Coordinates of C-alpha atoms in Angstrom, one line a residue:
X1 CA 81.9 93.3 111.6
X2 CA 79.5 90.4 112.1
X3 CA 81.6 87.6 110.4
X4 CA 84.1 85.4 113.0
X5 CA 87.1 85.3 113.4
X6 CA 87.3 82.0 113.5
X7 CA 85.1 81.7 110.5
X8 CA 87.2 83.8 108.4
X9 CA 90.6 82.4 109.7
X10 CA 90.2 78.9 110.1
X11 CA 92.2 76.5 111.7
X12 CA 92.5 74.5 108.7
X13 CA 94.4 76.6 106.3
X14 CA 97.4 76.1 108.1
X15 CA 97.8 71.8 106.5
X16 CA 96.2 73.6 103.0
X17 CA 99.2 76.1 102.7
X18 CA 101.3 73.2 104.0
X19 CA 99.6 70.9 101.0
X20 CA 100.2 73.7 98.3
X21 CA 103.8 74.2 100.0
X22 CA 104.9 70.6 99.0
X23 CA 102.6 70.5 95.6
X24 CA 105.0 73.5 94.6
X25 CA 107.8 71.6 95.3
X26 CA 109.0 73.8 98.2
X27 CA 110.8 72.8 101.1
X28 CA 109.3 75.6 103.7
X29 CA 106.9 79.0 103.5
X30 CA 108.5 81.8 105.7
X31 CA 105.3 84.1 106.0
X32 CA 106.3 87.3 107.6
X33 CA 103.5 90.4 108.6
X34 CA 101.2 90.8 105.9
X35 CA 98.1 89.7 103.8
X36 CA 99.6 86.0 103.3
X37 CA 100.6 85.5 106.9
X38 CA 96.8 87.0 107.9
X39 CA 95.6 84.8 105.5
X40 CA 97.3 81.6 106.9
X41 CA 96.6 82.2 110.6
X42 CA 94.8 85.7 111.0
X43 CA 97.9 87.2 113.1
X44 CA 98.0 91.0 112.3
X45 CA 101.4 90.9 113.2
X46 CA 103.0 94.4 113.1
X47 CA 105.5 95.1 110.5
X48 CA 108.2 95.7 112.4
X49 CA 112.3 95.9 111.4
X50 CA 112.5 92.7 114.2
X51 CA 111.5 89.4 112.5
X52 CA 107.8 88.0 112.8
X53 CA 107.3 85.7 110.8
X54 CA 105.9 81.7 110.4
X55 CA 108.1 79.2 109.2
X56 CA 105.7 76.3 107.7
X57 CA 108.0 73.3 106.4
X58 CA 106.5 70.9 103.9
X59 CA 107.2 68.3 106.0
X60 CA 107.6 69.2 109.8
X61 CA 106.2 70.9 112.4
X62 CA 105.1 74.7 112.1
X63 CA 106.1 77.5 114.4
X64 CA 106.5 80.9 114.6
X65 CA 109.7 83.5 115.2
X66 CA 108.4 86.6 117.1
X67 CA 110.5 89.0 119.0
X68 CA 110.1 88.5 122.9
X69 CA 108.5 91.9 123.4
X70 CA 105.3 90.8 120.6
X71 CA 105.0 87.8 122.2
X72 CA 102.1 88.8 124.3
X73 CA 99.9 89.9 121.1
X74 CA 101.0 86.9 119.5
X75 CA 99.3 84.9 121.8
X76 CA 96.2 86.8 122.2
X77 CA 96.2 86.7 118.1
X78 CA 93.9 83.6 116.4
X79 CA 97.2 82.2 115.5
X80 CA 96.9 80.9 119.3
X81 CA 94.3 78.3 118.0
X82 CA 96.8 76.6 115.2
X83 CA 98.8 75.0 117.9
X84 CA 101.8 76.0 116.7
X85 CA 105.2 76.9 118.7
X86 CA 106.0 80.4 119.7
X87 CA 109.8 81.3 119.3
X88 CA 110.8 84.1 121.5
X89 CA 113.9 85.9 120.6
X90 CA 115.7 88.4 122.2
X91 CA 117.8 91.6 121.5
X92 CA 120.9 90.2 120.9
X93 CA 119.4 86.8 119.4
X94 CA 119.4 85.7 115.7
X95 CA 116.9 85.0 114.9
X96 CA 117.7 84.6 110.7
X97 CA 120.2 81.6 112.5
X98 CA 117.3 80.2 114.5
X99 CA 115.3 79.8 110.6
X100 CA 118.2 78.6 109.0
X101 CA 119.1 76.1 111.8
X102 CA 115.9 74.7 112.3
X103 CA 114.7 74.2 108.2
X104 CA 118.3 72.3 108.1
X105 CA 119.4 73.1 104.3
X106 CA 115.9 73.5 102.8
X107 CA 116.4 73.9 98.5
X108 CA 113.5 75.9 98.1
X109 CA 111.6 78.1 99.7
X110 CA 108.7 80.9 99.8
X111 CA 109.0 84.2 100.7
X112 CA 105.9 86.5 101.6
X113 CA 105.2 88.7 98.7
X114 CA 105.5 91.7 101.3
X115 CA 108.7 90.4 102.9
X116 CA 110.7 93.6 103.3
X117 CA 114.1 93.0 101.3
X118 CA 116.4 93.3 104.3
X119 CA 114.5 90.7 105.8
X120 CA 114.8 88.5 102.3
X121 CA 118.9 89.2 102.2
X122 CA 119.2 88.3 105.7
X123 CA 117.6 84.9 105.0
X124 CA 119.1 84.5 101.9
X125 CA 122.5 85.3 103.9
X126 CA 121.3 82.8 106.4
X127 CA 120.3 80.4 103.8
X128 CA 122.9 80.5 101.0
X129 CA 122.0 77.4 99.6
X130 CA 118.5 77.8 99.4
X131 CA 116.2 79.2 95.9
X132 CA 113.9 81.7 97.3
X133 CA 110.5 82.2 95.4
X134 CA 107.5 84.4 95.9
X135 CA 104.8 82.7 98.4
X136 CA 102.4 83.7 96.3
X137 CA 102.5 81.7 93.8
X138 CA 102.1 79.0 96.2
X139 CA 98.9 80.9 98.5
X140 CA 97.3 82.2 94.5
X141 CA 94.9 79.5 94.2
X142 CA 93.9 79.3 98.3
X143 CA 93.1 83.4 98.2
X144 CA 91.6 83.5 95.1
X145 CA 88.8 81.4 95.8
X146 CA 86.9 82.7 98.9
X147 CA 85.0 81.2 101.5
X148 CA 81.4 81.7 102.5
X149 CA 82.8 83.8 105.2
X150 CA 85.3 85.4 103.2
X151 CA 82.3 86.3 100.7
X152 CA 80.2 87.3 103.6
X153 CA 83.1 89.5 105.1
X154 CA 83.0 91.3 101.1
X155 CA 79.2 91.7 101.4
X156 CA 79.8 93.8 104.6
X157 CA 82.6 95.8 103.5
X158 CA 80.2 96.7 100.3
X159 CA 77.5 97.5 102.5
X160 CA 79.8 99.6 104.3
X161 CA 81.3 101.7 101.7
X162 CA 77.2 101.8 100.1
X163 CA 76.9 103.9 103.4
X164 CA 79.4 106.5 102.6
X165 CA 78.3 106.9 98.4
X166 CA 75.0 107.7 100.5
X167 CA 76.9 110.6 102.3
X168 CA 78.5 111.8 99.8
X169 CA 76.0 113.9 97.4
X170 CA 76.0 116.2 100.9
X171 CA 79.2 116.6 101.0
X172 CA 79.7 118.2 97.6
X173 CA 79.0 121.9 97.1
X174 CA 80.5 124.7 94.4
X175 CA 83.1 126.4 96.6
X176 CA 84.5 123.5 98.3
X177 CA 87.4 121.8 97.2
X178 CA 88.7 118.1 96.6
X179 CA 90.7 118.1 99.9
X180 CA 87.9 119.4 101.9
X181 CA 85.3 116.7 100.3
X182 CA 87.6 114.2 101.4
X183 CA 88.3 115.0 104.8
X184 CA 84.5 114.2 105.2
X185 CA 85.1 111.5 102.9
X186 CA 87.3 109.6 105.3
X187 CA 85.7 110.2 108.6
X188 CA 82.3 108.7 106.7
X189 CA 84.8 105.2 105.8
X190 CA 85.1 104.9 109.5
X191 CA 82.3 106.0 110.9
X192 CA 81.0 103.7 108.8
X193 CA 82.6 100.6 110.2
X194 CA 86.0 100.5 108.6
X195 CA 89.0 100.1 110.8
X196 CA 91.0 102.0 108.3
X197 CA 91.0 104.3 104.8
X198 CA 93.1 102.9 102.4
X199 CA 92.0 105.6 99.6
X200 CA 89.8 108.5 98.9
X201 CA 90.0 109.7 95.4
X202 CA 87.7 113.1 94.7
X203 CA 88.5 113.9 91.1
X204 CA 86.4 117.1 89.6
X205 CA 86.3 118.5 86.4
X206 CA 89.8 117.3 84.9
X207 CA 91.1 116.1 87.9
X208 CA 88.4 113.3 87.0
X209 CA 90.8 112.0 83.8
X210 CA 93.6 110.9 85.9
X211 CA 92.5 107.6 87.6
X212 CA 94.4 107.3 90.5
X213 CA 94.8 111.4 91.3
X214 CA 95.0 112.7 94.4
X215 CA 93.3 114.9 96.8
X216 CA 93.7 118.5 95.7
X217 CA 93.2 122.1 96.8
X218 CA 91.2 122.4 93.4
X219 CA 87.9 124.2 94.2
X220 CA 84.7 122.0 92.8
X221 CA 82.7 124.1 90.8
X222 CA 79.0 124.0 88.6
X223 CA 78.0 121.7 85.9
X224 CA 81.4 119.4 86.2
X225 CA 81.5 115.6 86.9
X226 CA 83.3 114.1 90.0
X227 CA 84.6 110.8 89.9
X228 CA 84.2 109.7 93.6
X229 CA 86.5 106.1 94.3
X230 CA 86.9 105.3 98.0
X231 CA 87.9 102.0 99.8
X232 CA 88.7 100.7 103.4
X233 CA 89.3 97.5 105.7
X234 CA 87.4 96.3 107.6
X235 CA 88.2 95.0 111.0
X236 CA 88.3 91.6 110.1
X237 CA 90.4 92.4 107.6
X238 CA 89.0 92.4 103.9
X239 CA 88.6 95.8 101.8
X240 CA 85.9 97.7 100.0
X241 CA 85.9 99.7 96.6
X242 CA 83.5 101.6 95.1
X243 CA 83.3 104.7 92.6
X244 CA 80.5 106.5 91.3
X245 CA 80.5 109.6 89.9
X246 CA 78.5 112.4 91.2
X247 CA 78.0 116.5 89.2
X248 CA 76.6 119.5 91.3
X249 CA 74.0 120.5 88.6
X250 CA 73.8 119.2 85.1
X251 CA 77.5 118.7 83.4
X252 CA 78.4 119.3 79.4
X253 CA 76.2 117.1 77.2
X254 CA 79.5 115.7 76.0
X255 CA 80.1 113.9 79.3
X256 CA 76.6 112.6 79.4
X257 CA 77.0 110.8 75.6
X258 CA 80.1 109.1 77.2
X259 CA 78.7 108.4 80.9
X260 CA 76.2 106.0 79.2
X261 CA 78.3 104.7 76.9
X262 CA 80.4 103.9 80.4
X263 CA 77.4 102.6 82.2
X264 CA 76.6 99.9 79.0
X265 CA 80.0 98.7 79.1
X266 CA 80.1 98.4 83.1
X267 CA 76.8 96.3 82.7
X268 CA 78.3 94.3 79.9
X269 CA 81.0 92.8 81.7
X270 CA 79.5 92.1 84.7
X271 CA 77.2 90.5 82.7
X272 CA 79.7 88.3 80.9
X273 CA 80.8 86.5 84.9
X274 CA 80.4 83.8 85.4
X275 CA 82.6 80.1 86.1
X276 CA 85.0 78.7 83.2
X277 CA 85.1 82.7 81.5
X278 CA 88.3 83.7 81.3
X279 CA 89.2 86.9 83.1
X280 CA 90.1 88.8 79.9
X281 CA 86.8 88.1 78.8
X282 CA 85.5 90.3 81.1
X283 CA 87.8 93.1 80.3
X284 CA 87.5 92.9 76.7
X285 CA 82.9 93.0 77.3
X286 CA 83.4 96.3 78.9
X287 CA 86.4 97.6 75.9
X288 CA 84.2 96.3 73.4
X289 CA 81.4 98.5 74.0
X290 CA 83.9 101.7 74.6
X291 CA 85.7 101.3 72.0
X292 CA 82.6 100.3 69.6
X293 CA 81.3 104.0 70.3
X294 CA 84.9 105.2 69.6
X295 CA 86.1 105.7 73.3
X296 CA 88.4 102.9 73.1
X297 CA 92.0 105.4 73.3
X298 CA 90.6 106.8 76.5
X299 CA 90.3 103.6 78.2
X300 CA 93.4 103.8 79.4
X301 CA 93.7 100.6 82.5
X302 CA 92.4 97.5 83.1
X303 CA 89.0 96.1 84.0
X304 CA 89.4 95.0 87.3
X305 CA 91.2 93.5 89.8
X306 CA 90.9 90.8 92.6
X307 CA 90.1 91.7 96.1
X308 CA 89.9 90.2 99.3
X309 CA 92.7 91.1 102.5
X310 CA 94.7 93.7 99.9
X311 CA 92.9 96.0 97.6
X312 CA 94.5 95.0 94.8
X313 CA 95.3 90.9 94.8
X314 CA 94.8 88.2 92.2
X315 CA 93.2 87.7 89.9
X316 CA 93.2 90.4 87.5
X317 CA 90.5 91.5 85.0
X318 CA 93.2 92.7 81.8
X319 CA 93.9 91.2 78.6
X320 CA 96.2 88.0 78.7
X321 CA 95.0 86.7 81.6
X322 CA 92.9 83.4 80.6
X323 CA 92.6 82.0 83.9
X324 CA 89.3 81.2 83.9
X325 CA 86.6 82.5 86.5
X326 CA 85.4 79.8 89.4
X327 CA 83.0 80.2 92.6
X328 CA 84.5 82.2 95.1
X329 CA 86.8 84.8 92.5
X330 CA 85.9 88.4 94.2
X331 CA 87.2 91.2 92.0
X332 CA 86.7 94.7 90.4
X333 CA 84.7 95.3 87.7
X334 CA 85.3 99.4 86.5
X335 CA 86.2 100.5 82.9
X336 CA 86.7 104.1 82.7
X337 CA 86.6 106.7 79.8
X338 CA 89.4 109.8 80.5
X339 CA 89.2 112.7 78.5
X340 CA 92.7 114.9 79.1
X341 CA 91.8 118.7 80.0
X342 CA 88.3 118.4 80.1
X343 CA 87.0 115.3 82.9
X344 CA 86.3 111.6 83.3
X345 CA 84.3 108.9 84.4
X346 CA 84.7 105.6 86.1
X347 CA 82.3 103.0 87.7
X348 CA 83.4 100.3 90.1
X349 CA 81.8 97.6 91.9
X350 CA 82.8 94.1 93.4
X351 CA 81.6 91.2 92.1
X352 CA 81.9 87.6 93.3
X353 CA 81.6 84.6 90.7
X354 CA 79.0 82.4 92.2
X355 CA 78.4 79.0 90.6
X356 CA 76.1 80.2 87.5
X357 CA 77.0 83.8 87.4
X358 CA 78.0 86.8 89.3
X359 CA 77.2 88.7 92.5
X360 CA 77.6 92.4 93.0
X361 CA 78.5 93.2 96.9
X362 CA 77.8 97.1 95.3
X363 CA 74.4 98.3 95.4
X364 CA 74.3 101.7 95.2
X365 CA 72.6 104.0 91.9
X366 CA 75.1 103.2 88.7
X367 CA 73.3 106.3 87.1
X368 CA 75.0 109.5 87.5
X369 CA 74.1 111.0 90.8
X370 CA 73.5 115.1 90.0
X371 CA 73.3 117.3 93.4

C-alpha cells in the first residue's frame, strides 16, 4: 500500500460529516466500528460487544466512547490526529448513559449502518426521546465521491487483484476441484498485497450459473467455462473485484455465441460513464445488448455496484436508480448471462467516473482466457 494514511483519512472529514450531520437536520452521528466510522477518522476499531463508537453532535464538540482496555489502539489509530476526546469506560461503567447524558435530549440522530442492534436498543433505551436514522444517508454523498487518494487507493487494489487473474490460468487443471483452485486463490489475494480475502468465487461448468456460489468439492473438468470473481482489502482499507472467466481447453460453441455477446455488452456500458448519466443508464447499455441477442431472461442481477471501504456500497448500477454519475463515483460494471444446468459467464471491472468519462482500475484480458 503506497497511498497515506493521512491522505486517505484526512483530518478534514471530521467538520464535513459534521456539515452533512446538521444539513440533515440531525442533532448528533454516533459512528460505531465499521466502514462509516473508518471513513470519518480511519480508526479500525474492533467490533467488539463493548461500545466504540464516535459521538459527532451538529453543534458541539466531538469525542469518542472506547472501552478502557482499547484505549491504547485508539490512540495509536489516525483518529489521534482529529483532536478529539477519548472517553474511557470501564467494566462496570455505562457507557449508553455517558451518550445519552452528554448529547442532552438530542431529537434526531444517526446510527452507523453496521451498528449491531443491541447496541441501537441500548441507545434507543438510553435515548427514548430521540428518532434514530441510518448514518448513511447522511455520509452517501461524502463516500460516494472519492478523493484522489481514495481513487489512487482503487487503482492499487485493481492492480492487485490484476496480479492474481495473472496466477490463476496455473492454477486450473482437469482433476482439481473448485475448493482446491481456491485455496491457491486466496493465498494469491494476499500474497499479493491484500490484508484480507473477502471472496473467492470458482464456478465451473454449472456451478458457473449461480452468481454468488460457493467453493465446492466439484472436480473441474475439459472443455467447460469457469467464472473466476475474487476480491480483497487492502491495508489501507479499500477493496478490489474482478471476474474473468477462464476454460481448460475449448468450451461448447454455445457458450462462446454468448461469451461475446457478454463481452459487447460489458464494453457498452462502460462505455455509456461518464458525469450527469444516470446510474441505470449504465445498467440498461449492458441489458440492452443481452437481451437484443435474446439473453435478456438470463440476466438475472444488476450492473454494478459502488465500491470503496465495503465491497458493496453506494451507488448502485440497477434500474430505478437515476442518480446521476459525477467525478469520483467508483463502482462495478459486470452483467452476466446464467444458463441453469449447463454454465455461465460474468465479467467485472471497476470503473471510476472521471470528469469526461470513465476509468477502468481493471486491466487484465476481457477475452476468454482458454488454458
Amino acid at each position: 500500500m503506497t497511498t497515506e494514511s493521512s491522505d486517505l483519512y484526512p483530518v478534514t472529514r471530521l467538520a464535513a460529516a459534521r456539515e452533512a450531520t446538521a444539513a440533515a437536520g440531525l442533532d448528533a452521528l454516533l459512528l460505531t466500528p465499521g466502514p462509516d466510522l473508518r471513513y470519518v477518522t480511519g480508526y479500525e476499531a474492533l467490533p467488539l460487544e463493548r461500545l466504540t463508537g464516535l459521538v459527532l453532535p451538529a453543534e458541539g464538540e466531538a469525542f469518542m466512547m472506547v472501552p478502557r482496555l482499547e484505549l491504547p489502539a485508539a490512540e495509536r489509530s489516525p483518529a489521534s490526529r482529529l483532536g478529539l476526546e477519548f472517553v474511557p469506560w470501564d467494566e462496570t461503567d455505562d457507557p449508553y448513559a455517558t451518550v445519552a447524558a452528554r448529547l442532552g435530549r438530542p431529537r434526531r440522530v444517526g446510527l452507523a449502518d453496521r451498528m449491531w442492534a443491541m447496541q441501537s436498543l441500548r441507545l434507543r433505551e438510553a435515548m427514548p426521546g430521540a428518532e434514530q436514522v441510518l448514518a448513511g444517508t447522511v455520509l452517501r454523498g461524502l463516500r460516494m465521491r472519492k478523493s484522489p487518494a481514495e481513487v489512487a487507493a482503487l487503482r492499487e487494489a485493481g492492480a492487485a487483484i490484476d496480479a492474481v487473474h495473472a496466477q490463476v490460468p496455473g492454477f486450473l487443471r482437469a482433476g482439481r476441484t473448485e475448493r482446491e483452485i481456491g485455496r491457491d486463490i486466496a493465498e494469491a489475494i494476499i500474497a499479493a498485497g491484500h490484508s484480507t480475502v473477502d471472496f473467492v468465487i470458482v464456478g465451473s461448468g454449472p456451478n458457473g450459473a449461480s452468481p454468488h456460489h460457493e467453493l465446492s468439492d466439484r472436480v473441474v473438468a475439459e472443455r467447460e467455462p469457469i467464472v473466476v470473481d475474487i476480491g480483497g482489502q487492502m491495508p489501507g482499507g479499500y477493496c478490489s473485484d474482478s471476474t474473468r472467466v477462464y476454460a481448460i481447453g475449448e468450451p461448447p460453441a454455445g457458450f462462446l455465441a454468448y461469451y461475446e455477446v457478454l463481452r459487447r455488452a460489458q464494453q457498452a456500458a462502460c462505455d455509456a460513464v461518464r458525469p450527469g448519466v444516470p446510474c441505470e443508464a449504465i445498467d440498461a447499455a449492458a441489458r440492452e445488448v443481452i437481451a437484443a441477442e435474446g439473453y435478456g431472461e438470463y440476466f438475472i442481477h444488476r450492473t454494478g455496484h459502488g465500491i470503496g471501504l465495503e465491497t458493496h456500497e453506494e451507488p448502485y448500477i440497477v434500474a430505478g436508480n437515476a442518480e446521476p454519475l459525477a467525478p469520483g463515483f467508483a463502482f462495478s460494471v459486470e452483467p452476466g448471462i446464467y444458463l441453469p444446468g449447463a454454465h455461465g459467464a460474468r465479467i467485472e471491472d471497476i470503473l471510476v467516473c472521471t470528469e469526461d468519462g470513465g476509468e477502468r482500475v481493471n486491466h487484465r484480458t476481457r477475452e476468454l482466457v482458454v488454458v
